[in-house]
mmCIF file of C-alpha atoms and ligand atoms in Angstrom:
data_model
loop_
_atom_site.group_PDB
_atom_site.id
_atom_site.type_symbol
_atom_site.label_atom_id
_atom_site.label_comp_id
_atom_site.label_asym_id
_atom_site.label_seq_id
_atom_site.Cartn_x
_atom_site.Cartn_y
_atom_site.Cartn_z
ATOM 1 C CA UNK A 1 -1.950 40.164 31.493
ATOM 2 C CA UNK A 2 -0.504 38.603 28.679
ATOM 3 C CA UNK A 3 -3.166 37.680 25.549
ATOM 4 C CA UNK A 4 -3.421 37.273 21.958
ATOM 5 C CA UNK A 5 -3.903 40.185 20.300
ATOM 6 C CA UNK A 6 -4.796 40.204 16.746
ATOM 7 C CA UNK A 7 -2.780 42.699 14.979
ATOM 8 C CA UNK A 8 -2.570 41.718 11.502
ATOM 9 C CA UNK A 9 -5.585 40.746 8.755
ATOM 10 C CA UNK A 10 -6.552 39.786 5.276
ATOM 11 C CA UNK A 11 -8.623 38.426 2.594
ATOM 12 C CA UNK A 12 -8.583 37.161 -0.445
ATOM 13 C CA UNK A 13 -11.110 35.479 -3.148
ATOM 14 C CA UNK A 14 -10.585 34.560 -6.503
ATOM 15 C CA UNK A 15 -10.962 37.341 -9.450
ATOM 16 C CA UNK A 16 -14.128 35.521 -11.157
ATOM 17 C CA UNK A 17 -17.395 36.235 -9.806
ATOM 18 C CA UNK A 18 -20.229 34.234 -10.713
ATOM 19 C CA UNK A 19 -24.004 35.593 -10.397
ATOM 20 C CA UNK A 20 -27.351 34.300 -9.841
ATOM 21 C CA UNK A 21 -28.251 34.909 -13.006
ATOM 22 C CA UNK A 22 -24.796 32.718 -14.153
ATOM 23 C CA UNK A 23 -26.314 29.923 -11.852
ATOM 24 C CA UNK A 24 -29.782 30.030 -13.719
ATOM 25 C CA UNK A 25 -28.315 29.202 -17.278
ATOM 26 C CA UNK A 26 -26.412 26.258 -16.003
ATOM 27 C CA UNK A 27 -29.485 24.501 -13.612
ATOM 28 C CA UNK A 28 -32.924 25.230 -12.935
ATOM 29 C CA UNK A 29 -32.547 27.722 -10.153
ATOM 30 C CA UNK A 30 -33.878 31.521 -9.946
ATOM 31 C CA UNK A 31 -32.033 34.608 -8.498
ATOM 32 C CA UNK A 32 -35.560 35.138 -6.458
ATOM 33 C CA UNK A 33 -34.967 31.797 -4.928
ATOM 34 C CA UNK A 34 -31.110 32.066 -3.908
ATOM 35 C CA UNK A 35 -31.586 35.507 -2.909
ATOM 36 C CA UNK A 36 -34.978 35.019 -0.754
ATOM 37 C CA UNK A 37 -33.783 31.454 0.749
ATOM 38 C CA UNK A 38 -29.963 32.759 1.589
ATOM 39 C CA UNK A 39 -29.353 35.973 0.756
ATOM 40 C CA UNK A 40 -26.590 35.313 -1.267
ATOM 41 C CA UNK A 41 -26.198 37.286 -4.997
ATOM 42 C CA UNK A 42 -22.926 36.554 -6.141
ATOM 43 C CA UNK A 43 -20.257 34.136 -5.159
ATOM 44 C CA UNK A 44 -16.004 33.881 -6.135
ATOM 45 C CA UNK A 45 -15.155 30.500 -7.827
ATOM 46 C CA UNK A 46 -11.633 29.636 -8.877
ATOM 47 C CA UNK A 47 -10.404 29.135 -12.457
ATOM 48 C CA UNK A 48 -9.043 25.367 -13.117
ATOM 49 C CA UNK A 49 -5.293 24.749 -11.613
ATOM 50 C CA UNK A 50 -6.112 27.551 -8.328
ATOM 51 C CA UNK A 51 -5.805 25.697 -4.948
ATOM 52 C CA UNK A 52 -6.733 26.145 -1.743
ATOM 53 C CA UNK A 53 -2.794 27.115 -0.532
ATOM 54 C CA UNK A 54 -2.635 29.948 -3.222
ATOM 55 C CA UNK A 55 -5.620 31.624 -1.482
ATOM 56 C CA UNK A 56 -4.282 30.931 1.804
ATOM 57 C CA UNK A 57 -0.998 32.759 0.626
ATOM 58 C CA UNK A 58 -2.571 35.706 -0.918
ATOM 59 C CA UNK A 59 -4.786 36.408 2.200
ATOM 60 C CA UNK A 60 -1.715 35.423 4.799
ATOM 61 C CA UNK A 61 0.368 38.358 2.580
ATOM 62 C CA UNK A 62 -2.163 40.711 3.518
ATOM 63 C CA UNK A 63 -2.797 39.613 6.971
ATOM 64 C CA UNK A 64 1.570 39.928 7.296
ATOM 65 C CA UNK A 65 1.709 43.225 5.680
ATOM 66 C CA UNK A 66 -0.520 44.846 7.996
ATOM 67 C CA UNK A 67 0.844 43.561 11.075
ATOM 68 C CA UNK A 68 4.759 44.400 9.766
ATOM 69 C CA UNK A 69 5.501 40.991 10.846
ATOM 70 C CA UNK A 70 8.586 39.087 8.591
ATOM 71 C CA UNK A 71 8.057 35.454 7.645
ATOM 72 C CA UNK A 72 11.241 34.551 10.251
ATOM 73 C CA UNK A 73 9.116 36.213 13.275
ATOM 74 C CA UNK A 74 5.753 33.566 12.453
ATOM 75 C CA UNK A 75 5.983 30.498 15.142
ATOM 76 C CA UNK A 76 3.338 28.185 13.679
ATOM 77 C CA UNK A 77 0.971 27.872 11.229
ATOM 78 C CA UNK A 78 -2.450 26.513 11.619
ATOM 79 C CA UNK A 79 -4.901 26.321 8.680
ATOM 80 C CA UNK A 80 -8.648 25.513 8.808
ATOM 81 C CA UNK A 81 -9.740 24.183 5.570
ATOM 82 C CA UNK A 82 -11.582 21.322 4.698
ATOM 83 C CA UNK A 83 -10.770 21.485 0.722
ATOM 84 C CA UNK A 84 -6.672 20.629 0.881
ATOM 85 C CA UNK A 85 -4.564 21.039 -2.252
ATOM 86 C CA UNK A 86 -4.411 17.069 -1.984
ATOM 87 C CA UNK A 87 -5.888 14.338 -0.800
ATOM 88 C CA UNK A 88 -2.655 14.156 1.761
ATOM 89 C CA UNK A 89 -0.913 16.565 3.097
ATOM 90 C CA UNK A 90 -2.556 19.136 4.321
ATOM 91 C CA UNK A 91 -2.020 22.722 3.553
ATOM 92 C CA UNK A 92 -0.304 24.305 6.292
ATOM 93 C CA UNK A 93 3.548 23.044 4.891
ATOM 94 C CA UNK A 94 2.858 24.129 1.206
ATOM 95 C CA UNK A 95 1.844 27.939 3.262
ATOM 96 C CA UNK A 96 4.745 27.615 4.780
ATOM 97 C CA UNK A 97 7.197 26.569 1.663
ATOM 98 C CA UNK A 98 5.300 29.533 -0.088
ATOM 99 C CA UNK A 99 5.526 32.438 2.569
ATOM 100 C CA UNK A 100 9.318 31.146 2.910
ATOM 101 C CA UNK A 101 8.477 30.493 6.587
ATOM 102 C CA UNK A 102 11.118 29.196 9.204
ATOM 103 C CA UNK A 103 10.600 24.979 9.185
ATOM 104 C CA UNK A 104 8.346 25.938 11.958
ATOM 105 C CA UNK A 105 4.869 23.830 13.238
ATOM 106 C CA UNK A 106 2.192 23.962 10.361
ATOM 107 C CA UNK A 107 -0.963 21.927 10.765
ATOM 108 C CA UNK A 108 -4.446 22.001 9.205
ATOM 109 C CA UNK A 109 -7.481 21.125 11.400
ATOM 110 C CA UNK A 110 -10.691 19.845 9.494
ATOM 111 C CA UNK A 111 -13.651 20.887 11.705
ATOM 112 C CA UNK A 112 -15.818 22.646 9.126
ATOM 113 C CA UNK A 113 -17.497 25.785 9.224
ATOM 114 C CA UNK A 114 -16.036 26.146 13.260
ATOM 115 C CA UNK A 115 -12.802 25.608 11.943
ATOM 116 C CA UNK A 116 -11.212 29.678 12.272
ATOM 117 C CA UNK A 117 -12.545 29.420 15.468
ATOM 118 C CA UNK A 118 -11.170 26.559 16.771
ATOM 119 C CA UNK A 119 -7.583 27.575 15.108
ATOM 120 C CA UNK A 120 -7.919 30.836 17.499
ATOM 121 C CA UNK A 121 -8.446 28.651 20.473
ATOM 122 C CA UNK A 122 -5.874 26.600 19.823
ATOM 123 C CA UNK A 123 -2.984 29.545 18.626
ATOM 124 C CA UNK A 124 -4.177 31.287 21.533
ATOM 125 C CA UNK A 125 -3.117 28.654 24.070
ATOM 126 C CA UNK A 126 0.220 27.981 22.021
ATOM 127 C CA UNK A 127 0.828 31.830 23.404
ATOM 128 C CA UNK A 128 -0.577 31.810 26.598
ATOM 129 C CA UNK A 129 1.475 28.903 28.026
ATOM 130 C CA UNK A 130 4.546 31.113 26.696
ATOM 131 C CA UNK A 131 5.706 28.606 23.672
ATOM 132 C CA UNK A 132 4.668 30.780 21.201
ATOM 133 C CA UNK A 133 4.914 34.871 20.142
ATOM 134 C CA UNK A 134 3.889 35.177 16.563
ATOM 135 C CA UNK A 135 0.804 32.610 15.099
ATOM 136 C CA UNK A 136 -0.635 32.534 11.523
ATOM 137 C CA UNK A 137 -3.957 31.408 11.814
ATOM 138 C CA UNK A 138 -5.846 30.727 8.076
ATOM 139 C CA UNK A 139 -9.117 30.123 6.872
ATOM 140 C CA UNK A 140 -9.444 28.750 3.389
ATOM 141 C CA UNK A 141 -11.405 26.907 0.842
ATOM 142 C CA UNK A 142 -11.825 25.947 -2.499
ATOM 143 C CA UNK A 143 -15.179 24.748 -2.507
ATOM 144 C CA UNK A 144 -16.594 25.034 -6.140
ATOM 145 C CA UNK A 145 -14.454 22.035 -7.761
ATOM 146 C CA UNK A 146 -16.826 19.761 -5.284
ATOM 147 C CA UNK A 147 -19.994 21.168 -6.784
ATOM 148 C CA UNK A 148 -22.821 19.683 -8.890
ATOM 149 C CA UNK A 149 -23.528 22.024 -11.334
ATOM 150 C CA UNK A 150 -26.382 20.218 -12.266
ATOM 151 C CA UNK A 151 -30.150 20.627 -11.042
ATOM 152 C CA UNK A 152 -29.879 17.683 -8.910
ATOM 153 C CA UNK A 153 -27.214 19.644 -6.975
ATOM 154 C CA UNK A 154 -28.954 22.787 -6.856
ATOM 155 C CA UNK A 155 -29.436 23.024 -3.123
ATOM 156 C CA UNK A 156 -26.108 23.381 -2.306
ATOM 157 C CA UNK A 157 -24.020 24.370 -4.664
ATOM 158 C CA UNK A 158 -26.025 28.076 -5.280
ATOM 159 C CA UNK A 159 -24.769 28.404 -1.563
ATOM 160 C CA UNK A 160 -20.769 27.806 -1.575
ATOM 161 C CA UNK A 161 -17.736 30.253 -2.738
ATOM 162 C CA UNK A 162 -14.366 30.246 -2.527
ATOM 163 C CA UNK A 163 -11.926 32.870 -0.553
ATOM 164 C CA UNK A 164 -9.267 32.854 2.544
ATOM 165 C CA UNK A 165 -9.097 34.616 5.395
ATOM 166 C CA UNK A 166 -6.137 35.286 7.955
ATOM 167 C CA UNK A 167 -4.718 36.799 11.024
ATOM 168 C CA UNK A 168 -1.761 37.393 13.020
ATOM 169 C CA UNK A 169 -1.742 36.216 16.873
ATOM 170 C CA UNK A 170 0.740 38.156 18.527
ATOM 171 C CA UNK A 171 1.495 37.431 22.647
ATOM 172 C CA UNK A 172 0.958 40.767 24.098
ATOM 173 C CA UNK A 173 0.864 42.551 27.589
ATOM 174 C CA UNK A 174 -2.102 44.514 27.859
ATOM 175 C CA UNK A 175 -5.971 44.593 27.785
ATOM 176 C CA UNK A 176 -6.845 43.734 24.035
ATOM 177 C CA UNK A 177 -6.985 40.513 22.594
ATOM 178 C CA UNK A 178 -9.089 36.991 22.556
ATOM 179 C CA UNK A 179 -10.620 36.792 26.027
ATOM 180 C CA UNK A 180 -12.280 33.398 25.788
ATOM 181 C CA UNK A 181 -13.368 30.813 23.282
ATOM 182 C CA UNK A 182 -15.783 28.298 23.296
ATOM 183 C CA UNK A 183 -15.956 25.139 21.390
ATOM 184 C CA UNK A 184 -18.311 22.062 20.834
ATOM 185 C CA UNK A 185 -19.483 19.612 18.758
ATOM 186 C CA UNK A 186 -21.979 16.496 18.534
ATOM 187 C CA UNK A 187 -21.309 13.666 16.078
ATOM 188 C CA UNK A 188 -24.482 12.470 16.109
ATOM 189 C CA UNK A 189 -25.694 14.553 13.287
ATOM 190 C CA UNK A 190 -22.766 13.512 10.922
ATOM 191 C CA UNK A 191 -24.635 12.564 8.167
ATOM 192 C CA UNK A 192 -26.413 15.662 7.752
ATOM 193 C CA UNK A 193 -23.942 17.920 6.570
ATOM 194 C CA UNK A 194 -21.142 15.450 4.803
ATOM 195 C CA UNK A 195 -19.012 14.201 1.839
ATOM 196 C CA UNK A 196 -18.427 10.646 2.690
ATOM 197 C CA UNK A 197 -16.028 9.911 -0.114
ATOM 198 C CA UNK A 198 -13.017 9.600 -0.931
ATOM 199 C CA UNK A 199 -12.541 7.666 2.333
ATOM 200 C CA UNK A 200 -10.419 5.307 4.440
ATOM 201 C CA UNK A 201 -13.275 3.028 5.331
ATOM 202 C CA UNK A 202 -13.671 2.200 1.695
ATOM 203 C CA UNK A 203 -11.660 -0.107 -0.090
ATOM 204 C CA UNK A 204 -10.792 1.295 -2.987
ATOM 205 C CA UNK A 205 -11.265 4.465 -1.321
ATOM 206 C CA UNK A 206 -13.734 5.586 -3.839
ATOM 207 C CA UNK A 207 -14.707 3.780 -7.007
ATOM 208 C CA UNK A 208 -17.028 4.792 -9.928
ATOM 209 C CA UNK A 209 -19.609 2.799 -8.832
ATOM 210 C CA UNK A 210 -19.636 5.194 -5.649
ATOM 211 C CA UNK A 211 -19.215 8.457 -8.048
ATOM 212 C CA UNK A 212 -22.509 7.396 -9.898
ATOM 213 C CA UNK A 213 -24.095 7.275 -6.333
ATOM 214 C CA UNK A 214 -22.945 10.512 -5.908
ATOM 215 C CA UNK A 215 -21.221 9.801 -2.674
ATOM 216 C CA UNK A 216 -18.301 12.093 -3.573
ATOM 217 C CA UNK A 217 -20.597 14.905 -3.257
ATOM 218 C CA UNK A 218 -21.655 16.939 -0.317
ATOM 219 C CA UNK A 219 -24.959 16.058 1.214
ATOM 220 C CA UNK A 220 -26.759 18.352 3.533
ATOM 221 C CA UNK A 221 -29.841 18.466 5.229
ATOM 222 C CA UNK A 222 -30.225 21.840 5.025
ATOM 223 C CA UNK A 223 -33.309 22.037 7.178
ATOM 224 C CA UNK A 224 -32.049 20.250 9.769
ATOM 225 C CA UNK A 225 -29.151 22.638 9.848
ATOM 226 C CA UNK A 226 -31.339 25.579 9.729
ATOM 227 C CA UNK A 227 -33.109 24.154 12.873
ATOM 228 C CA UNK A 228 -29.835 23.390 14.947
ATOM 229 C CA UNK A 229 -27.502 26.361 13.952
ATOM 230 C CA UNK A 230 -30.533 28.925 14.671
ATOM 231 C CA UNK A 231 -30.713 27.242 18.486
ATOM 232 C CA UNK A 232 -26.750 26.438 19.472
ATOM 233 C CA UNK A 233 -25.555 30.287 17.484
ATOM 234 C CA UNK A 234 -27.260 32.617 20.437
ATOM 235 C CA UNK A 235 -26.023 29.271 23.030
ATOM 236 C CA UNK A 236 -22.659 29.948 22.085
ATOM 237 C CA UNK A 237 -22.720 33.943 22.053
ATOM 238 C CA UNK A 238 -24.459 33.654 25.265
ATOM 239 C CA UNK A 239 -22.060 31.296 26.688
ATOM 240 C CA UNK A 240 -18.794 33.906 25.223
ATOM 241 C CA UNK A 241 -20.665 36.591 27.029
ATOM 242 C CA UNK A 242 -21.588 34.789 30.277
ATOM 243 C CA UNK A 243 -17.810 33.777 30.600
ATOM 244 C CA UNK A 244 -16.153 37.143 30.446
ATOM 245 C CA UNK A 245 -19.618 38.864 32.672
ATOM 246 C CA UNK A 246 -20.467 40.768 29.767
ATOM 247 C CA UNK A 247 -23.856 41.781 28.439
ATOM 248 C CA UNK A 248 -24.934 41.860 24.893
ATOM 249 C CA UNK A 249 -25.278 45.641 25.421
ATOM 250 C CA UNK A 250 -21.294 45.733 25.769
ATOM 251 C CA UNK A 251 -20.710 44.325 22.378
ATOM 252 C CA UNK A 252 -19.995 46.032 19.274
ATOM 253 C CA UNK A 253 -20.052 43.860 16.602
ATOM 254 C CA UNK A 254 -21.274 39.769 16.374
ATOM 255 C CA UNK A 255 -19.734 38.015 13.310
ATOM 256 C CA UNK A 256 -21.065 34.336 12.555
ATOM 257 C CA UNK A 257 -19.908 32.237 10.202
ATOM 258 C CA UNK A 258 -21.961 33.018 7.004
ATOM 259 C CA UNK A 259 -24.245 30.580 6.343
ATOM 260 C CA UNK A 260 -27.132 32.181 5.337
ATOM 261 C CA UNK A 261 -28.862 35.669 6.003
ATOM 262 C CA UNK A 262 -32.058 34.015 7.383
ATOM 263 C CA UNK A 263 -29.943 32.165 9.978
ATOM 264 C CA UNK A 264 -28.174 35.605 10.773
ATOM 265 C CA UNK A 265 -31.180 37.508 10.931
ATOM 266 C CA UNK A 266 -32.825 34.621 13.084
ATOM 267 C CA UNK A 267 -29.867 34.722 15.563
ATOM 268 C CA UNK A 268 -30.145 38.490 15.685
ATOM 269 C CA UNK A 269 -33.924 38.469 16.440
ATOM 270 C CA UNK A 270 -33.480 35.841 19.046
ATOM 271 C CA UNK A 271 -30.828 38.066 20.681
ATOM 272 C CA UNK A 272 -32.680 40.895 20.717
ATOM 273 C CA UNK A 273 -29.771 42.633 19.355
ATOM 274 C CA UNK A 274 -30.004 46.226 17.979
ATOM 275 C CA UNK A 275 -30.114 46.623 14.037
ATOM 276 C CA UNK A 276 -26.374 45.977 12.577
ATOM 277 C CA UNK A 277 -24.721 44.426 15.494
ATOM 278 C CA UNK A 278 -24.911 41.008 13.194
ATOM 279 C CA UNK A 279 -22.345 41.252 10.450
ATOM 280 C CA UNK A 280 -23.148 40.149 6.958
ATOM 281 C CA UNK A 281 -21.597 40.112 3.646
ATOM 282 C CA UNK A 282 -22.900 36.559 2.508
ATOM 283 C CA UNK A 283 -24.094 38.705 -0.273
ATOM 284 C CA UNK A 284 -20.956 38.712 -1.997
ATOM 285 C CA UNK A 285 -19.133 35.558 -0.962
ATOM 286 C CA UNK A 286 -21.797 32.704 -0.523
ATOM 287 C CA UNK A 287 -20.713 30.755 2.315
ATOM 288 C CA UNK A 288 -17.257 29.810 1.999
ATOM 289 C CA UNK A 289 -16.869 27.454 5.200
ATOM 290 C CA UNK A 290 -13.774 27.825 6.903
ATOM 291 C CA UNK A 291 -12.613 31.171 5.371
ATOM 292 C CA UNK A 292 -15.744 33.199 6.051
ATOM 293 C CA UNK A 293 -15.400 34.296 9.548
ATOM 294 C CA UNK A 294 -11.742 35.757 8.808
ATOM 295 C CA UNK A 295 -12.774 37.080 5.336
ATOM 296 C CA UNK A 296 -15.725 38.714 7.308
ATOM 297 C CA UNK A 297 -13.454 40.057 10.182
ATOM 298 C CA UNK A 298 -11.192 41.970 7.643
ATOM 299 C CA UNK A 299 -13.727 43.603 5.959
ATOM 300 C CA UNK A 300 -15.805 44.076 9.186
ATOM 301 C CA UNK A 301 -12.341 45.937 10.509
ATOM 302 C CA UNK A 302 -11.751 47.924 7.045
ATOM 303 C CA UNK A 303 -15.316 48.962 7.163
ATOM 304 C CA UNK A 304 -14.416 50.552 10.269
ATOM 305 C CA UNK A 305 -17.296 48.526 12.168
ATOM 306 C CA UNK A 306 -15.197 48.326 15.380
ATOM 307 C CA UNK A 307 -11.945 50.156 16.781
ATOM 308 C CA UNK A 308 -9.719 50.307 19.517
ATOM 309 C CA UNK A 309 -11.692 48.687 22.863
ATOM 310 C CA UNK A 310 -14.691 47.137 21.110
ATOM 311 C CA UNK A 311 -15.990 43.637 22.180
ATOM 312 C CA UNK A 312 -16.542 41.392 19.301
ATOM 313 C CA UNK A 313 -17.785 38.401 19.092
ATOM 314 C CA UNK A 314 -17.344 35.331 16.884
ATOM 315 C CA UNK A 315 -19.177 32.525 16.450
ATOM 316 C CA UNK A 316 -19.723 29.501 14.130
ATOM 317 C CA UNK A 317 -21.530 26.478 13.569
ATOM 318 C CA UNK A 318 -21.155 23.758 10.655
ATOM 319 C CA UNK A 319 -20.859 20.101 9.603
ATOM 320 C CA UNK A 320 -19.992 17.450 12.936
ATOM 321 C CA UNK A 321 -22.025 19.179 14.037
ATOM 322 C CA UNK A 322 -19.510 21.735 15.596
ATOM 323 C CA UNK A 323 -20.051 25.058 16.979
ATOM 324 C CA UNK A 324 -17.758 27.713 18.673
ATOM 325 C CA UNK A 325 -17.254 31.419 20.022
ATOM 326 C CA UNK A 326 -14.819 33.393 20.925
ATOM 327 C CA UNK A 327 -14.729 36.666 22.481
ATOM 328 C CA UNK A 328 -12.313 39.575 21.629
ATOM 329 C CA UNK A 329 -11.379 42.978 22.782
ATOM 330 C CA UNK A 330 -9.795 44.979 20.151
HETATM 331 O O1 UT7 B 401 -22.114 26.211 6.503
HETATM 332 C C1 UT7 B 401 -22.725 24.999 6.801
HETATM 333 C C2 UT7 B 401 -23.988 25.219 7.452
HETATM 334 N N1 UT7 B 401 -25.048 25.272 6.466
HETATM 335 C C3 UT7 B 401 -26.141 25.913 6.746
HETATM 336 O O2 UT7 B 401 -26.230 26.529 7.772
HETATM 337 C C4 UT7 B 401 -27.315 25.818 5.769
HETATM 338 C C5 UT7 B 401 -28.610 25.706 6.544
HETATM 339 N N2 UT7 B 401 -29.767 25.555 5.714
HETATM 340 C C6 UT7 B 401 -30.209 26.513 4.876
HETATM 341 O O3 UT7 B 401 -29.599 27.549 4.781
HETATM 342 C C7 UT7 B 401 -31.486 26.292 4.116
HETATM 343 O O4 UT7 B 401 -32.119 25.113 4.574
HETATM 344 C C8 UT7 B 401 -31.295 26.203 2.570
HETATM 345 C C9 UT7 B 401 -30.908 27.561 2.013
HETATM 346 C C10 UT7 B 401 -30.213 25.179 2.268
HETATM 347 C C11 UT7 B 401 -32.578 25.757 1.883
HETATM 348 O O5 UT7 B 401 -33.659 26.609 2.234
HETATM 349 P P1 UT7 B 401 -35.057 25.977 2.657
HETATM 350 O O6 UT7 B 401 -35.967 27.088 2.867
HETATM 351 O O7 UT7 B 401 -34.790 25.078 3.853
HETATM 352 O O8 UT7 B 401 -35.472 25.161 1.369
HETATM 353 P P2 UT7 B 401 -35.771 23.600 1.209
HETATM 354 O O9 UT7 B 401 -34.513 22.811 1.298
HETATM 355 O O10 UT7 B 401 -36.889 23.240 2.124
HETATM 356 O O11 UT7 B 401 -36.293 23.539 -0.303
HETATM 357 C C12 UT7 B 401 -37.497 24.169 -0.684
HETATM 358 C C13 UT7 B 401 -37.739 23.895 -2.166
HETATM 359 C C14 UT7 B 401 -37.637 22.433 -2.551
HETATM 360 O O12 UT7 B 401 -38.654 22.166 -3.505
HETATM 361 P P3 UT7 B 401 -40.034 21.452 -3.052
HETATM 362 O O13 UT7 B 401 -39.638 20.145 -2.466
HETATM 363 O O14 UT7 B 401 -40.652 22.375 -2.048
HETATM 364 O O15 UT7 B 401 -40.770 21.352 -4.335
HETATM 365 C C15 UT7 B 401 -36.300 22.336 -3.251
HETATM 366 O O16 UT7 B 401 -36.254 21.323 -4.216
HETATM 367 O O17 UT7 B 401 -36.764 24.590 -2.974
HETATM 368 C C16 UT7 B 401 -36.179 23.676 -3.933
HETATM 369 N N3 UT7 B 401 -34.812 24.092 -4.174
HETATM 370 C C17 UT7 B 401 -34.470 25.003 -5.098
HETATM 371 N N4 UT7 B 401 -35.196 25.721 -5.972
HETATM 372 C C18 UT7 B 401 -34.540 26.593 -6.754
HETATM 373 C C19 UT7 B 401 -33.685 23.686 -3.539
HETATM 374 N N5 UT7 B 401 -32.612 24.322 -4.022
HETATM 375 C C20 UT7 B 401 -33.070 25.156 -4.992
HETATM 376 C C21 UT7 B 401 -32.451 26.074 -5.856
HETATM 377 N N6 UT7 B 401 -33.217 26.763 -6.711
HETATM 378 N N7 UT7 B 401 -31.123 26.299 -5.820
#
């Protein structure tokens, strides 16, 4: 049977790390509080003038190297990122100007913290109706240069980082690859997890009457999140696992999208999975939306944490809301 295998991955965050302890001399946070809440210590931010695309480009180098593949054999690129270069385009053309592509198909898709997943989904049916061999599929974000540094903004910006994830999609005969994915989402809890400026529904699109309101920001409702990720994460797995009659016995590794080591640790426990079958290296990162499920597949595969015939499963759930899973035998 033809699938999509992965065969090529990579990471990459930006050099300067900033602490806990870096967070408590700008606001009124503690380390204990970050750490016990999330379970985050550090996070990457970018120096002024880095965008989005240049992490994109340093992870997609890695993710090309390892799979051998030259930028005339990649088909299409799709990018999940919510934090484009610009406000217009996206960031999928500048990847493709930068990696010297073929003037192939490049688009971005804007669903959040589902967004790697829902790039799989769709590369993978670009190669299974036979239209496309070789897919770049990118996770990236700059999310610090939307933060409010400021005790007001405490609650979410101790929780956000920077980085880029990517893989390689190549259509090949065999057993390995994605077998399924799952995706969903229900707009009714929009305003819990948003930025609602700059935006076409305003006119000026934003103005500085709306940056005093602090409607450029992010808002979240981060209990409300809590409650809904903790229920639809096992849903999804479940529904991944149901689909390709497997049990949760039969899987080797279960990467979610890094949100927070309580919601990890909740979706474990309501599993009932063994210790260490939940990935986590939120630790290090923060939660860097769209780029955390590839960041934490690469290191999850360099780690040696699955090989050669493992199931693993990824799933995701963010602002919409959205959630996803996919299923993969390596
Ligand atoms: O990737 C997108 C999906 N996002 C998520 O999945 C996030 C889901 N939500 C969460 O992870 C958690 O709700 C948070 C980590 C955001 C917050 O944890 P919490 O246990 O729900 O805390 P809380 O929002 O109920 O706040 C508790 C207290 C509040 O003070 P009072 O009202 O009890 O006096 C906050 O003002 O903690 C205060 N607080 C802080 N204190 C120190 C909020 N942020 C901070 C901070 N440092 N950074």
């Amino acid at each position: 049977m033809m699938r999509s295998n992965i065969i090529g991955m990579g990471y990459a965050v930006p050099d300067r790390v900033v602490t806990n302890s870096d967070l408590e001399k700008i606001m009124d946070t503690t380390d204990e509080w970050i750490v016990t809440r999330s379970g985050i210590q550090e996070r990457h931010w970018v120096e002024d003038g880095t965008g989005t695309s240049d992490l994109a480009e340093a992870a997609s180098r890695k993710a090309m190297k390892m799979a051998s593949v030259s930028p005339e054999e990649i088909d299409l690129v799709i990018v999940a990122t919510l934090t484009s270069d610009y406000f217009f385009p996206g960031i999928g053309n500048q990847l493709q100007e930068k990696l010297g592509l073929r003037n192939i198909g490049t688009f971005d898709i804007k669903v959040a913290c589902s967004a790697f997943i829902y790039g799989l989904s769709i590369g993978d049916q670009f190669i299974k109706t036979g239209q496309h061999n070789t897919v770049l599929v990118v996770g990236a974000e700059v999310q610090s240069t939307a933060l409010d540094l400021s005790t007001e903004g405490r609650d979410i910006s101790v929780l956000f980082g920077d980085g880029a994830g990517a893989v390689i999609l190549r259509r090949e005969e065999g057993e390995s690859g994605i077998l399924s994915t799952h995706l969903h989402s229900q707009g009714r809890y929009l305003k819990e997890l948003w930025c609602e400026a700059p935006a076409s529904r305003f006119n000026p699109r934003i103005s500085k009457e709306m940056i005093d309101e602090r409607r450029h920001l992010p808002y979240m409702n981060g209990r409300e999140v809590f409650r809904n990720a903790v229920k639809r994460f096992p849903e999804v797995i479940n529904e991944a696992l149901d689909a390709n009659h497997l049990d949760l016995e039969d899987v080797k590794l279960i990467i979610p999208h890094q949100a927070n080591l309580r919601i990890s640790q909740a979706v474990g426990k309501r599993l009932g999975t063994a210790p260490g079958v939940v990935y986590s290296n939120i630790h290090k990162y923060g939660n860097t939306t769209g780029a955390s499920i590839p960041i934490a597949l690469t290191e999850a595969y360099q780690e040696g944490k699955f090989t050669k015939g493992d199931i693993v499963i990824l799933a995701a759930f963010g602002a919409g809301f959205t959630w996803a899973s996919a299923a993969i035998r390596w």
